[in-house]
Coordinates of C-alpha atoms (C1' of nucleotides) in Angstrom, one line a residue:
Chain A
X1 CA 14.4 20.9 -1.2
X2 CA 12.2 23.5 -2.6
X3 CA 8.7 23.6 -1.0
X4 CA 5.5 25.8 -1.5
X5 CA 3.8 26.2 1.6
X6 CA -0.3 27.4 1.1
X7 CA -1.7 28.8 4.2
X8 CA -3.8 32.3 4.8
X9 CA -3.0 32.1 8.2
X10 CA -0.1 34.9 9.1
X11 CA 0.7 33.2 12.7
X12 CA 0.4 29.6 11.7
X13 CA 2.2 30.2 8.3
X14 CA 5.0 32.3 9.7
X15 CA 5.4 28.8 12.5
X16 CA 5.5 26.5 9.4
X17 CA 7.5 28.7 6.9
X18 CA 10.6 29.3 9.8
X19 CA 10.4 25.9 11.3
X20 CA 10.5 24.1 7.8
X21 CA 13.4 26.7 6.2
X22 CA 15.2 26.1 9.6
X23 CA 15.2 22.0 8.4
X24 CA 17.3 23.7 5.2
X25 CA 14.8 24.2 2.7
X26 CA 13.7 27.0 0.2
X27 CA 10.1 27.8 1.0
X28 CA 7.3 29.8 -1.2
X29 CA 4.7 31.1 0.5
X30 CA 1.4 31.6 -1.2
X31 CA -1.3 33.2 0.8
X32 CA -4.2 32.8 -1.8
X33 CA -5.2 29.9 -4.3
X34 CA -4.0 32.6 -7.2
X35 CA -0.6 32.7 -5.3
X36 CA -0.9 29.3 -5.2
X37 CA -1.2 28.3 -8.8
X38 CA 1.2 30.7 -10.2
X39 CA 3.7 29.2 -8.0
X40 CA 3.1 26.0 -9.4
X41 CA 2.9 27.0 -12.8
X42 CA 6.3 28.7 -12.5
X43 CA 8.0 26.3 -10.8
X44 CA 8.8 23.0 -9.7
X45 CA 8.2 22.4 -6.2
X46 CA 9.3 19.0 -4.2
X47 CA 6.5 19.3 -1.7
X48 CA 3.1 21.1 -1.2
X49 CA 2.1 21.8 1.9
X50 CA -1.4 22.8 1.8
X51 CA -4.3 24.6 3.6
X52 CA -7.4 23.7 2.8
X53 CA -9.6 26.4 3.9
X54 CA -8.4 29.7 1.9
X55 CA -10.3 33.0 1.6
X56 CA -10.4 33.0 -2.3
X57 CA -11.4 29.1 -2.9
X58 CA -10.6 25.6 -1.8
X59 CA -7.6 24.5 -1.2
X60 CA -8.5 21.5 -2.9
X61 CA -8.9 22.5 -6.7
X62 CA -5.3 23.4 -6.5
X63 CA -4.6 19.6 -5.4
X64 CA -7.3 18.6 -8.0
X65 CA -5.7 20.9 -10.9
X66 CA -2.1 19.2 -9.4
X67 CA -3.0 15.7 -10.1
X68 CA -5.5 16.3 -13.1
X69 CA -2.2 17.7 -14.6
X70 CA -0.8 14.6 -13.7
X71 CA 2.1 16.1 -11.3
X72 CA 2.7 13.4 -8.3
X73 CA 4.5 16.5 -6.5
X74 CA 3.5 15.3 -2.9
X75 CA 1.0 17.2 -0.8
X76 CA 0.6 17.3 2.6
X77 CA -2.9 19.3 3.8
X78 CA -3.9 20.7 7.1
X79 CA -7.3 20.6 8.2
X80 CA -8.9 22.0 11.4
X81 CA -9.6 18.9 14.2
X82 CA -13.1 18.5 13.1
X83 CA -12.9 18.5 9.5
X84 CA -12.5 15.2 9.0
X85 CA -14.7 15.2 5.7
X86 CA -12.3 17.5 4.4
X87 CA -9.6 15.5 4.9
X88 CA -11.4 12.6 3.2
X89 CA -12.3 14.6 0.4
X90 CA -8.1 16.0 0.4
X91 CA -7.1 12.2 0.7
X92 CA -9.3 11.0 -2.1
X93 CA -7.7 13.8 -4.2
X94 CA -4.6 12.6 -3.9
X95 CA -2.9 13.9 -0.8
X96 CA 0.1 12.2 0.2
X97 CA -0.7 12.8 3.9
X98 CA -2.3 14.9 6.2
X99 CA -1.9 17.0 9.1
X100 CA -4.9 18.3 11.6
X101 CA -4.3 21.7 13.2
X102 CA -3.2 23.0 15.4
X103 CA -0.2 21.7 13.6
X104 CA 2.7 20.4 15.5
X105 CA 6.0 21.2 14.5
X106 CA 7.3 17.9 15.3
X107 CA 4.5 16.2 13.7
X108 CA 4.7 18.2 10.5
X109 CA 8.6 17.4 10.4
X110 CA 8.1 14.2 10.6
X111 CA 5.4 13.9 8.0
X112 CA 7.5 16.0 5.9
X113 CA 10.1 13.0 6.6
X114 CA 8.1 10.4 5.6
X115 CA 6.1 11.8 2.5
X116 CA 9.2 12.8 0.7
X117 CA 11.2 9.4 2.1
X118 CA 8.3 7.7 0.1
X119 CA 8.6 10.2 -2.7
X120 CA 12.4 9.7 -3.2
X121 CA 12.2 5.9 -2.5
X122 CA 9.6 5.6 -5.4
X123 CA 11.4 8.4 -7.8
X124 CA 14.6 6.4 -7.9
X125 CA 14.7 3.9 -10.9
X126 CA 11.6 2.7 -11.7
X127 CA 10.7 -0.2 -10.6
X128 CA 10.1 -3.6 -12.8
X129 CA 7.4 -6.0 -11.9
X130 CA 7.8 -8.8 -14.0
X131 CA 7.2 -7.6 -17.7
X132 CA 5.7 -4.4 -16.3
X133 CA 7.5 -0.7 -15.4
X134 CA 6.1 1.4 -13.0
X135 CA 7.0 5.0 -12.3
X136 CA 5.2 6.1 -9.3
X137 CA 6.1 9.5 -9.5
X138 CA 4.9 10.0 -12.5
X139 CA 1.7 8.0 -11.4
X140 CA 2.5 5.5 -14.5
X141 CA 2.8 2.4 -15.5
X142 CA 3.6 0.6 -18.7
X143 CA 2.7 -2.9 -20.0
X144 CA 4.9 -5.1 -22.1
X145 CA 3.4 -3.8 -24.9
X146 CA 4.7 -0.8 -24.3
X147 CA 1.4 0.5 -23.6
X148 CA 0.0 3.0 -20.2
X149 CA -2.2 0.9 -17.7
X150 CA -4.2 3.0 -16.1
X151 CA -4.5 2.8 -12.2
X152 CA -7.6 4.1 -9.8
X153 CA -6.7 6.2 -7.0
X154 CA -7.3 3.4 -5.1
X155 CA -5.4 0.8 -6.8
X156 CA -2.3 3.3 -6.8
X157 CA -3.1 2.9 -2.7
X158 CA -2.1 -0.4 -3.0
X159 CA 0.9 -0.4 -4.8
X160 CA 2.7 2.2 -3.3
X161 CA 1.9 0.8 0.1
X162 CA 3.0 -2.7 -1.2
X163 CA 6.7 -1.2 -2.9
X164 CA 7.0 0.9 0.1
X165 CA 9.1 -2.0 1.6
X166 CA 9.1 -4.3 -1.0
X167 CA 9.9 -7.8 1.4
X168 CA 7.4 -6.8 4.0
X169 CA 4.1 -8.2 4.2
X170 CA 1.2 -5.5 4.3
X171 CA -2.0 -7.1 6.0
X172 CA -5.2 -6.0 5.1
X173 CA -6.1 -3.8 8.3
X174 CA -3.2 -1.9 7.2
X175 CA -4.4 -1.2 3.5
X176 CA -7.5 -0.1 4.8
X177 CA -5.7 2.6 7.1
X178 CA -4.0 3.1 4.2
X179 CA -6.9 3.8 1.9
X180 CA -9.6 5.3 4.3
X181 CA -6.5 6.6 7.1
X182 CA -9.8 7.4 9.2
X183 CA -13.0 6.9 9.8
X184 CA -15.5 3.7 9.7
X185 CA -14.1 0.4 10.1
X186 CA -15.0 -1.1 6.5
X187 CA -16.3 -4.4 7.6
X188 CA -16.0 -6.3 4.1
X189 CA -13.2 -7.1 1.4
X190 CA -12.2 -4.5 -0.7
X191 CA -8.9 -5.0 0.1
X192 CA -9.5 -8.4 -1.5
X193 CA -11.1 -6.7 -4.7
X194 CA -8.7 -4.5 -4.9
X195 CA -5.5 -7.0 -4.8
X196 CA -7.8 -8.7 -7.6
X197 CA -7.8 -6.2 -9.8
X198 CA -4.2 -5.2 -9.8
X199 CA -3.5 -9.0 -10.2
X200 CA -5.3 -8.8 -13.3
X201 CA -3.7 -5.1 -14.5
X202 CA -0.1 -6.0 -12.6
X203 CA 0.0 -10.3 -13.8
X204 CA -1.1 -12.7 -11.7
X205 CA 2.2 -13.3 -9.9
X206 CA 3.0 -9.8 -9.0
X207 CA 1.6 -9.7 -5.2
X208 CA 1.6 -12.7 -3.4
X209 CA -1.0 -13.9 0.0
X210 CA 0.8 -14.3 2.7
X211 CA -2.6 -16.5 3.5
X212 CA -3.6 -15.2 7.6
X213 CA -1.0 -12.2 7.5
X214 CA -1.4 -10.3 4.2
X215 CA -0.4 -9.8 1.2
X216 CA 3.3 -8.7 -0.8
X217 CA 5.1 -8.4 -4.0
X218 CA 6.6 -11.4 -4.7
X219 CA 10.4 -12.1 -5.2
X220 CA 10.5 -13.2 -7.9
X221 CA 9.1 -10.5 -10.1
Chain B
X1 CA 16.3 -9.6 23.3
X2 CA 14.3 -7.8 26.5
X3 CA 11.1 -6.8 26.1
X4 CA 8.1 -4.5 27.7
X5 CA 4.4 -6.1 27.7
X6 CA 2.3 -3.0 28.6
X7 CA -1.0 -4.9 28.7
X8 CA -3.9 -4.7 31.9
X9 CA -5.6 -7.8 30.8
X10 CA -4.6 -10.6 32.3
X11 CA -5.3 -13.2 30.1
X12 CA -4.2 -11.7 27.4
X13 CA -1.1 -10.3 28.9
X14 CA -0.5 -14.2 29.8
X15 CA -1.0 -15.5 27.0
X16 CA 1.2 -12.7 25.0
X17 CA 4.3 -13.1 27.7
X18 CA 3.9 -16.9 27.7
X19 CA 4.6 -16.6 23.4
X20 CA 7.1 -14.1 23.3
X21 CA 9.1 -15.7 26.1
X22 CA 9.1 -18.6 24.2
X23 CA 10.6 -17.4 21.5
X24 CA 13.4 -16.9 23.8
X25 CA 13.3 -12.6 24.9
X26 CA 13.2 -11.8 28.7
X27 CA 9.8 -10.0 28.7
X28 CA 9.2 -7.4 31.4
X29 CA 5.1 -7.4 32.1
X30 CA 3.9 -3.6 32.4
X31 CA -0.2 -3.9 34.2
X32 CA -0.1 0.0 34.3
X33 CA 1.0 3.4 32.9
X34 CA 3.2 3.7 35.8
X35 CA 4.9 0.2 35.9
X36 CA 5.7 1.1 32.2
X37 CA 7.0 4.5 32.6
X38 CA 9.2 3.1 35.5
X39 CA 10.4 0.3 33.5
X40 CA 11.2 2.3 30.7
X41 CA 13.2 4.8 33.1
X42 CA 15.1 1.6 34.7
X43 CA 16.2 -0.3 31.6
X44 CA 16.5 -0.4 28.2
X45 CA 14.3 -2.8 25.9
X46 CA 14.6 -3.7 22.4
X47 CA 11.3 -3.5 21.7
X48 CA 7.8 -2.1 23.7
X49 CA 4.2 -4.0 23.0
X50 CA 1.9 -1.5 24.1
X51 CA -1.8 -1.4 24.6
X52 CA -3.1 1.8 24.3
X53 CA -6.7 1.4 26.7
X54 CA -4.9 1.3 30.2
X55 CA -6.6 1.6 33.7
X56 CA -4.5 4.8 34.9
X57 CA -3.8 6.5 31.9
X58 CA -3.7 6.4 28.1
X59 CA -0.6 4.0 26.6
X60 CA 0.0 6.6 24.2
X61 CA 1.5 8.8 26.7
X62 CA 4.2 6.4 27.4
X63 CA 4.8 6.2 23.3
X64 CA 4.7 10.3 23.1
X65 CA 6.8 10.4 26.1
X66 CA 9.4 7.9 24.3
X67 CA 9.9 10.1 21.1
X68 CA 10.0 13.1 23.0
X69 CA 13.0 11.9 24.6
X70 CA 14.5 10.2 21.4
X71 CA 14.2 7.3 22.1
X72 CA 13.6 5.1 18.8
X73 CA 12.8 1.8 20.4
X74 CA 10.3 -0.2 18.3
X75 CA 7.0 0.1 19.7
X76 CA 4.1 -2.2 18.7
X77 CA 1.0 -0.9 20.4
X78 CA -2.3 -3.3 20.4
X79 CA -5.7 -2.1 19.8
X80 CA -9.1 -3.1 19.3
X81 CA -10.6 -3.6 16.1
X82 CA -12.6 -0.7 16.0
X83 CA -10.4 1.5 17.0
X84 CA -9.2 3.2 14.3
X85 CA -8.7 6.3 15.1
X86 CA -6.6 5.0 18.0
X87 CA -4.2 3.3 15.9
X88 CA -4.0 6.0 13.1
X89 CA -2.9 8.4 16.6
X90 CA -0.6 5.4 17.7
X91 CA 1.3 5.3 14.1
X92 CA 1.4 9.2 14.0
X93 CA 3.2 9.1 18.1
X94 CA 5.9 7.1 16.1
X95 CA 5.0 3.7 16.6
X96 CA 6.4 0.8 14.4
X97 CA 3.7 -1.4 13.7
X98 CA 0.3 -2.7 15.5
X99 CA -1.7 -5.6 16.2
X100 CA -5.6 -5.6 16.0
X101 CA -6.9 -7.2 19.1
X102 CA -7.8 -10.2 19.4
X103 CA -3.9 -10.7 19.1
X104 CA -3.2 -13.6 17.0
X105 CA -0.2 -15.1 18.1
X106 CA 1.0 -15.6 14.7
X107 CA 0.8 -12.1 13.9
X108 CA 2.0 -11.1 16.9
X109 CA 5.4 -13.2 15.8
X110 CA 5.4 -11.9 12.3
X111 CA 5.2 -8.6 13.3
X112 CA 7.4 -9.0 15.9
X113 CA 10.7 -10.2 13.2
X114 CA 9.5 -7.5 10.9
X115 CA 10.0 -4.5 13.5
X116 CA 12.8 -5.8 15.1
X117 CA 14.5 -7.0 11.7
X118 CA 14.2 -3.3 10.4
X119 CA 16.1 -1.8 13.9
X120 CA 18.7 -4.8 12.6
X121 CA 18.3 -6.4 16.1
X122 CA 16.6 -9.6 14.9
X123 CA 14.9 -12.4 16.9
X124 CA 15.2 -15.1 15.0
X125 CA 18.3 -14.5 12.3
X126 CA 18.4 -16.4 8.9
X127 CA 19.5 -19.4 8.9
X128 CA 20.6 -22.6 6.8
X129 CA 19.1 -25.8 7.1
X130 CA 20.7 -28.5 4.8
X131 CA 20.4 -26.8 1.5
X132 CA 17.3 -24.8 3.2
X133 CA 17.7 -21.0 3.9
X134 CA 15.1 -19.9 6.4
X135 CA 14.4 -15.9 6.5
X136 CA 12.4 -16.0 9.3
X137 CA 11.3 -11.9 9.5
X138 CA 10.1 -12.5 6.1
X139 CA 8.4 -15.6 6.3
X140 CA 9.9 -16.9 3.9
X141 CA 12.2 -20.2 3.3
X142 CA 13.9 -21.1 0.1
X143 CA 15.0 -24.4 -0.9
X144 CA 18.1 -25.0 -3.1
X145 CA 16.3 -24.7 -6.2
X146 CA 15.9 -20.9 -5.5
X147 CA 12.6 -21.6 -5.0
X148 CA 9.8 -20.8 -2.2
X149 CA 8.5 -23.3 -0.2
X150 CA 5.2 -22.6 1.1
X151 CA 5.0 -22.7 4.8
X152 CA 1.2 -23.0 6.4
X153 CA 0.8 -21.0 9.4
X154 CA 1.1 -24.0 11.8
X155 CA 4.4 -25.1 10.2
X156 CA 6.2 -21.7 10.9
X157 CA 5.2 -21.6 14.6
X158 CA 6.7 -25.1 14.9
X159 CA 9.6 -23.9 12.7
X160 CA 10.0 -21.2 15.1
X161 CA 10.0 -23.0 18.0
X162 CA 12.2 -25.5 17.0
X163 CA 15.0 -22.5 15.7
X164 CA 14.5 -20.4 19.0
X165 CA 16.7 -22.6 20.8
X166 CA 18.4 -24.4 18.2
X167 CA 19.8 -27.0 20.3
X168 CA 17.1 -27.3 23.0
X169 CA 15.0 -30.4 22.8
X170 CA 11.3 -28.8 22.1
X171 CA 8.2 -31.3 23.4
X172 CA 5.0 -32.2 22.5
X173 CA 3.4 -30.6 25.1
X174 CA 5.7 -27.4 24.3
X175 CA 4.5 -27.1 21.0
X176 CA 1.2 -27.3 21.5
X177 CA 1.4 -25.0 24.1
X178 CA 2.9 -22.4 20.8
X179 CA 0.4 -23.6 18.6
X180 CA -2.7 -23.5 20.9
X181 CA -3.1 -20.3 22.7
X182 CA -3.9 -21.2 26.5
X183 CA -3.7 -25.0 26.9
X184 CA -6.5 -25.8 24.7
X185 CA -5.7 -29.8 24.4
X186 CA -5.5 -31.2 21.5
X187 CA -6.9 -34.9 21.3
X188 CA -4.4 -36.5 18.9
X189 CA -1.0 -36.9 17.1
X190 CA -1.3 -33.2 15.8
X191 CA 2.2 -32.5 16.7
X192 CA 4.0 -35.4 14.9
X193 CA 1.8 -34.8 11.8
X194 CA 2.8 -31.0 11.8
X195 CA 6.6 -32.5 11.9
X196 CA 6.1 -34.9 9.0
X197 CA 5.1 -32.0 7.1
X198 CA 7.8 -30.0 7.8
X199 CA 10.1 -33.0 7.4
X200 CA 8.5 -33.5 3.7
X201 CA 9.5 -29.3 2.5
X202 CA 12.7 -29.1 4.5
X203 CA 14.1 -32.7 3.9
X204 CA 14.1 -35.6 6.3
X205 CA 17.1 -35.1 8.3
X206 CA 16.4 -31.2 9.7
X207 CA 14.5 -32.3 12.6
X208 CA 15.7 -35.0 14.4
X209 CA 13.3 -36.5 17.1
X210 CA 14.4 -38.0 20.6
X211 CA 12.6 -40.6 21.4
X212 CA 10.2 -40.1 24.4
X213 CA 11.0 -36.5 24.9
X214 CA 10.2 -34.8 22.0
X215 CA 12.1 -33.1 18.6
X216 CA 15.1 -30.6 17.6
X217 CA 16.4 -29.4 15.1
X218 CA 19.4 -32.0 13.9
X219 CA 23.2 -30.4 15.0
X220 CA 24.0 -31.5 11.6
X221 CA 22.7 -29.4 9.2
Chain C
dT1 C1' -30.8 19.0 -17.9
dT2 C1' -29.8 14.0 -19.3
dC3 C1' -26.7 10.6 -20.3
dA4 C1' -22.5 7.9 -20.4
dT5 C1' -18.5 6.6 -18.0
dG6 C1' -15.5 5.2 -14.4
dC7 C1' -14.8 4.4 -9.7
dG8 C1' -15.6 2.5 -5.1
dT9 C1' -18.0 -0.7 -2.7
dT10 C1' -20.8 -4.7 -1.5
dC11 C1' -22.3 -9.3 -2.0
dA12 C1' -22.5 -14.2 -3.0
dG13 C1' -20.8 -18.4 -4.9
dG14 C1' -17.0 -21.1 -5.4
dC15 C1' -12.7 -23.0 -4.4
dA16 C1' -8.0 -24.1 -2.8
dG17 C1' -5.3 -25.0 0.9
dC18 C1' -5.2 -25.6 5.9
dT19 C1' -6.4 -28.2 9.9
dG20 C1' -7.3 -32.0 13.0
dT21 C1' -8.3 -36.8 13.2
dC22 C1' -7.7 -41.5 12.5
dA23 C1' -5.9 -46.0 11.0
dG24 C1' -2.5 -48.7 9.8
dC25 C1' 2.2 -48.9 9.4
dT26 C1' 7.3 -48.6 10.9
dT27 C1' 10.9 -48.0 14.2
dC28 C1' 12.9 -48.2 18.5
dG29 C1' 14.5 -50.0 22.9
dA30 C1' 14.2 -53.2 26.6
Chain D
dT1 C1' 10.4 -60.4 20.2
dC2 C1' 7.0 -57.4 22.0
dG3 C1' 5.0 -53.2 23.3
dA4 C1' 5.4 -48.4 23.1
dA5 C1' 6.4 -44.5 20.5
dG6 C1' 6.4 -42.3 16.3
dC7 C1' 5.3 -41.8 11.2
dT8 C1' 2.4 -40.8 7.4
dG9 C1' -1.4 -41.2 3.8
dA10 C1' -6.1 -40.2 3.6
dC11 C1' -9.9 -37.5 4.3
dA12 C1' -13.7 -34.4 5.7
dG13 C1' -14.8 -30.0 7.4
dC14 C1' -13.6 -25.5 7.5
dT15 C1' -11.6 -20.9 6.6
dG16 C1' -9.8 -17.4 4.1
dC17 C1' -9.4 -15.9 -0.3
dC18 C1' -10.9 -14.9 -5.1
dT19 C1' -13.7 -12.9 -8.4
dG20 C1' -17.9 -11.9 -11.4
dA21 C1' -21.7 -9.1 -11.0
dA22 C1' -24.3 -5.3 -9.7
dC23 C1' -25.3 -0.8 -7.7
dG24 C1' -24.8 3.9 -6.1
dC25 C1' -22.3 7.9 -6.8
dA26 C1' -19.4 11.6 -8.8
dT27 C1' -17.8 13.6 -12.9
dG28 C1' -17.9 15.4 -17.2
dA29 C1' -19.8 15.8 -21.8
dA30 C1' -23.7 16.7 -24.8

DNA sequence: TTCATGCGTTCAGGCAGCTGTCAGCTTCGA
DNA sequence: TCGAAGCTGACAGCTGCCTGAACGCATGAA
């Protein structure tokens, strides 16, 4: 697995670049945003893992540029303890996951674990949801028509959390987690609006209510 | 299946023991950090329900100090509802799943077939009832059409009751002490009309009732 | 700058399905 | 045959869920 690891920080990103090469990957190092996006324009890299705070810009135009290109490759940033706007802000730009420094190895393997278990899961075929294809690594999906329905950041949320394990019922507490991962208990029903609205992009019988428990994709799509 | 309660709160703890127990586990009760961690170091258990606030310690401990040994048993840990930020630290420690406190029973028992299903040790296996296949992780039950009957969320506890010892005689008073947390009385024929329900989606002859003691699930099927 | 657009969120009204209760009936066993 | 136990249709109240609408905000274009 080839990943590009973005990080100014000589002690930190010597840690990360070792520890993850010793789990038998290829790692780039960029220590700038330039670095950065010439790395990604020449190549293609399975994971990003990403600093946020660099001296020559913000980390998060390179995540921004990433997914306004629309390239799914997953990203994992690290943010000091205290920046937890930033890690909104890195979430809501399409991070995969996130990791608060000072990193811990063992954390940062097993992020690394589960972000690219996700990513391979959803890379394999593409998945069919009644008359509908989805290819989540492409951040796509195609009606019957043959035509793109287009998907909010938040609605992707959703899905992916919901084909994650496609049998398992999700319950709403754990969408939210899923779409805020921190911060204020959202005391109303977004889920709810949310599940609405892919009903209406998705078909009405896509995701099921599990009525008390939650919600998943039904069987029978 | 053995379990560890790690709960301080007595009525809670009760009321969580009394539930899991009847679903037929041996369930070890944990009132501190230190009758967890001594537990854990005595015996194994298939799977650890953890609350996080304890009076000598912080649960999390005993969840960091599993993983750091390698030891994968499913953990569920229980926490308030506002603590998000708990949980979120709880799911990245390497734990399987959580409830939201209050604990609903229910959930509590959904969640319970979901972890355990995924480590392939499984409370309550799938099963066939006349031309009835019960999946009980998934909460799901098909009939011989192929098609999904729709349990309410009464109907599956008594479901479960009844296939958690399938050859036990299950009474009245039983299953209302599984429907109604803590002996809340119920005032009527609530139990027999729950059964007539069930009997109506899984076919007459699945639960067979003896007469002055209470119902079970017929040998026949 | 202003404006248009799309997204995320909140709210309120409505509704379907769940729940507990009861009445009247059937079945069982002595 | 009679009384007790169990069964079930009906129903009202309630809960959880659904969804249209509206608003604030960020973004990007003009």
């Amino acid at each position: 697995m080839r990943v590009l690891l973005v990080e100014d920080d000589e002690l930190l990103g010597d840690a990360v670049r070792t520890h993850v090469a010793r789990l038998g990957n290829a790692v780039d190092w960029a220590r700038t945003s330039e670095d950065a996006e010439n790395s990604l324009a020449a190549a293609r890299f399975d994971l990003v893992l990403l600093d946020l705070r660099l001296p020559d810009g913000h980390g998060l135009d390179i995540l921004k540029g990433l997914r306004a290109r629309r390239d799914a490759t997953p990203v994992i940033i690290m943010t000091a303890h205290d920046q937890v706007s930033e890690r909104i802000a890195g979430l809501n730009a399409g991070a995969d996951d996130y990791l608060v420094k000072p990193v811990d190895l063992g954390e940062l393997q097993a992020r690394i674990h589960a972000v690219t278990r996700r990513y391979g899961a959803s890379v394999l075929p593409e998945v069919s949801l009644g008359g509908i294809r989805v290819y989540p690594s492409e951040r796509r999906i195609v009606g019957e028509d043959g035509r793109d329905i287009g998907l909010s950041a938040r609605e992707w949320a959703l899905l992916d959390r919901l084909l994650s394990r496609r049998q398992a019922i999700v319950s709403k507490a754990q969408f939210e987690d899923a779409l805020y991962e921190f911060g204020a208990e959202v005391e109303s029903n977004t889920v709810e609006v949310y599940v609405s609205r892919l009903r209406r992009k998705l078909g009405r019988d896509v995701i099921e209510t599990v009525r008390g428990l939650g919600y998943r994709i039904s069987p029978h799509v």
